[in-house]
Amino acid sequence: SHRHKFFKLVELFLKSPKLPSYMLAAFAKRLCRICLKADPGVITWSLALVFNMIKRNPQIECLVNRIPKDGGALAFLDMKAFGKDPYLEDEPDMAKCKAMESCLWEMKTLSNHYSPKVVTIARNFTDENAPKLPIEMTPYLNDSYSSLYATELAYRKNQKPPIRYQPQNGLTVVGDDLCDFYKGVLAPAPQNDNNATTAALNA
């Protein structure tokens, strides 16, 4: 498909060792920013591409482990150590968008994504057990919302059900803090006395 051809060409062009650092950083930052709005199939491929770019080009590793200007500890994907993000998203000139001064804080947001596959790739950027070399991109070319949904659904079907199940008789659970709190606040519900009601109707 056209999507596959486009992805392969982008990956091929960004493999060039002659690309300047500011251009690589601009592509990485723009891809991560797009991932905040894209569907899971695009996110998985984009994150894998950015991961490979960083592994092949150590000069842009500052995007994931930058030392603050005050000389503090490494700030892994944390813009709080630097204040406002200096990246200019609307700047068309890659040399002026200030991507090299920013960091990939978007990874922290994507590490809490609803798709488990997206979460796995996003956490590779800070995981010590992550691959040390560029990863294979081919498996991510066919990712789509439908395929990721089907994979997750099949995984959940294969999970074993709980061995024990305790049915609930109400909205709260005995021993729950909320239940114990309202137990002393709310008045107990009136108990219906069937005998007293019957006697009152017969009187």
Coordinates of N, CA and C in Angstrom, one line a residue, residues 38-120:
A38 N -2.3 10.5 17.0 CA -2.5 9.5 15.9 C -3.1 8.2 16.5
D39 N -3.5 7.4 15.6 CA -4.0 6.1 16.0 C -2.9 5.1 16.3
P40 N -3.2 4.0 17.1 CA -2.1 3.2 17.6 C -1.2 2.6 16.5
G41 N -1.8 2.3 15.3 CA -1.0 1.7 14.3 C 0.1 2.6 13.8
V42 N -0.1 3.9 13.8 CA 0.9 4.9 13.4 C 1.9 5.1 14.5
I43 N 1.4 5.1 15.7 CA 2.2 5.4 16.9 C 3.3 4.3 17.0
T44 N 3.0 3.0 16.9 CA 3.9 2.0 17.1 C 5.1 2.1 16.1
W45 N 4.8 2.4 14.8 CA 5.8 2.5 13.8 C 6.7 3.8 14.1
S46 N 6.0 4.9 14.4 CA 6.7 6.1 14.7 C 7.7 6.0 15.8
L47 N 7.2 5.4 16.9 CA 8.1 5.3 18.1 C 9.3 4.4 17.8
A48 N 9.0 3.3 17.1 CA 10.1 2.4 16.7 C 11.1 3.1 15.8
L49 N 10.7 4.0 14.9 CA 11.6 4.7 14.1 C 12.4 5.7 14.9
V50 N 11.8 6.4 15.8 CA 12.5 7.4 16.7 C 13.5 6.6 17.6
F51 N 13.1 5.5 18.1 CA 14.0 4.7 18.9 C 15.3 4.3 18.1
N52 N 15.1 3.9 16.8 CA 16.2 3.5 16.0 C 17.1 4.7 15.6
M53 N 16.4 5.8 15.4 CA 17.2 7.1 15.1 C 18.2 7.4 16.3
I54 N 17.7 7.3 17.5 CA 18.5 7.6 18.7 C 19.6 6.6 18.8
K55 N 19.4 5.3 18.5 CA 20.4 4.3 18.7 C 21.5 4.4 17.6
R56 N 21.1 4.9 16.4 CA 22.1 5.1 15.3 C 22.8 6.4 15.4
N57 N 22.2 7.3 16.1 CA 22.8 8.7 16.2 C 23.0 9.1 17.7
P58 N 24.0 8.8 18.3 CA 24.2 9.1 19.7 C 24.2 10.6 20.0
Q59 N 24.4 11.5 19.0 CA 24.4 12.9 19.2 C 23.0 13.5 19.5
I60 N 22.0 12.7 19.4 CA 20.6 13.2 19.7 C 20.1 12.5 21.0
E61 N 21.0 11.8 21.7 CA 20.5 11.1 22.9 C 20.1 12.1 24.0
C62 N 20.6 13.4 23.8 CA 20.2 14.4 24.7 C 18.7 14.6 24.8
L63 N 17.9 14.1 23.8 CA 16.5 14.2 23.8 C 15.8 13.3 24.8
V64 N 16.6 12.3 25.3 CA 16.0 11.5 26.3 C 16.7 11.5 27.7
N65 N 17.9 12.0 27.7 CA 18.7 12.2 29.0 C 19.5 13.4 29.0
R66 N 18.8 14.5 29.2 CA 19.5 15.8 29.2 C 19.8 16.3 30.6
I67 N 21.0 16.9 30.7 CA 21.4 17.4 32.0 C 20.9 18.9 32.1
P68 N 20.2 19.2 33.2 CA 19.7 20.6 33.3 C 20.8 21.6 33.4
K69 N 20.4 22.8 33.0 CA 21.4 23.9 33.0 C 22.0 24.2 34.4
D70 N 21.2 23.9 35.4 CA 21.7 24.2 36.8 C 22.6 23.1 37.3
G71 N 22.9 22.1 36.5 CA 23.9 21.1 36.9 C 23.3 20.0 37.7
G72 N 22.0 19.9 37.7 CA 21.3 18.8 38.5 C 21.5 17.5 37.9
A73 N 20.7 16.5 38.4 CA 20.7 15.2 37.9 C 20.1 15.1 36.5
L74 N 20.4 13.9 35.9 CA 19.8 13.7 34.5 C 18.3 13.7 34.6
A75 N 17.7 14.4 33.7 CA 16.2 14.5 33.6 C 15.7 13.7 32.5
F76 N 15.4 12.4 32.8 CA 14.9 11.5 31.8 C 13.5 11.9 31.3
L77 N 13.4 12.4 30.1 CA 12.2 12.8 29.5 C 11.3 13.7 30.4
D78 N 11.9 14.6 31.1 CA 11.2 15.4 32.1 C 11.4 16.8 31.8
M79 N 10.4 17.5 31.2 CA 10.5 18.9 30.9 C 10.4 19.8 32.1
K80 N 9.9 19.2 33.3 CA 9.8 20.0 34.5 C 11.1 20.6 34.9
A81 N 12.2 19.9 34.6 CA 13.5 20.4 35.0 C 14.0 21.5 34.1
F82 N 13.3 21.8 33.0 CA 13.7 22.9 32.1 C 12.6 23.9 32.0
G83 N 11.4 23.7 32.5 CA 10.4 24.7 32.4 C 9.6 24.5 31.1
K84 N 9.2 25.5 30.4 CA 8.4 25.5 29.2 C 9.2 24.8 28.1
D85 N 8.5 24.0 27.3 CA 9.2 23.3 26.2 C 9.6 24.4 25.1
P86 N 10.9 24.5 24.8 CA 11.3 25.5 23.8 C 11.0 25.1 22.4
Y87 N 10.5 23.9 22.1 CA 10.3 23.4 20.8 C 9.2 24.2 20.1
L88 N 9.4 24.7 18.9 CA 8.4 25.5 18.1 C 7.8 24.6 17.1
E89 N 6.6 24.1 17.4 CA 5.9 23.2 16.5 C 5.6 23.7 15.2
D90 N 5.2 25.0 15.1 CA 4.8 25.6 13.9 C 5.9 26.2 13.0
E91 N 7.2 26.0 13.5 CA 8.3 26.6 12.7 C 8.7 25.6 11.6
P92 N 8.6 26.1 10.3 CA 8.9 25.2 9.2 C 10.3 24.9 9.0
D93 N 11.2 25.8 9.5 CA 12.7 25.6 9.3 C 13.2 24.7 10.5
M94 N 13.7 23.5 10.1 CA 14.1 22.6 11.1 C 15.3 23.1 11.9
A95 N 16.1 24.0 11.4 CA 17.2 24.6 12.1 C 16.8 25.6 13.1
K96 N 15.6 26.1 13.0 CA 15.1 27.1 13.9 C 14.0 26.6 14.9
C97 N 13.6 25.4 14.8 CA 12.5 24.9 15.6 C 12.9 24.6 17.1
K98 N 14.2 24.6 17.3 CA 14.7 24.4 18.7 C 14.5 23.0 19.2
A99 N 14.4 22.0 18.3 CA 14.2 20.6 18.8 C 15.4 20.1 19.6
M100 N 16.6 20.5 19.3 CA 17.8 20.1 20.1 C 17.8 20.6 21.5
E101 N 17.0 21.6 21.7 CA 16.9 22.2 23.1 C 15.8 21.6 23.9
S102 N 15.0 20.7 23.3 CA 13.9 20.1 24.0 C 14.2 18.7 24.4
C103 N 13.2 18.0 24.8 CA 13.3 16.6 25.1 C 12.0 15.9 24.7
L104 N 12.1 14.5 24.6 CA 10.9 13.8 24.2 C 10.0 13.5 25.4
W105 N 9.5 14.5 26.0 CA 8.5 14.3 27.1 C 7.3 13.6 26.7
E106 N 7.0 13.6 25.4 CA 5.8 12.9 24.9 C 5.8 11.4 25.3
M107 N 7.0 10.8 25.4 CA 7.1 9.4 25.8 C 6.5 9.1 27.1
K108 N 6.6 10.0 28.0 CA 6.0 9.7 29.3 C 4.5 9.7 29.2
T109 N 3.9 10.5 28.4 CA 2.5 10.5 28.1 C 2.1 9.2 27.4
L110 N 2.8 8.8 26.4 CA 2.5 7.6 25.7 C 2.8 6.3 26.5
S111 N 3.6 6.4 27.5 CA 3.8 5.2 28.3 C 2.6 4.9 29.2
N112 N 1.5 5.7 29.1 CA 0.3 5.4 29.8 C -0.9 5.3 28.8
H113 N -0.5 4.9 27.6 CA -1.5 4.8 26.5 C -2.4 3.5 26.7
Y114 N -3.5 3.5 26.1 CA -4.5 2.4 26.3 C -4.0 1.2 25.6
S115 N -3.2 1.3 24.6 CA -2.7 0.2 23.8 C -1.4 -0.4 24.5
P116 N -1.4 -1.7 24.9 CA -0.2 -2.3 25.5 C 1.0 -2.2 24.7
K117 N 0.8 -2.4 23.4 CA 2.0 -2.4 22.4 C 2.6 -1.0 22.4
V118 N 1.8 0.1 22.4 CA 2.4 1.4 22.4 C 3.1 1.6 23.7
V119 N 2.6 1.2 24.8 CA 3.2 1.3 26.1 C 4.6 0.7 26.2
T120 N 4.6 -0.5 25.6 CA 5.9 -1.3 25.6 C 7.0 -0.6 24.9

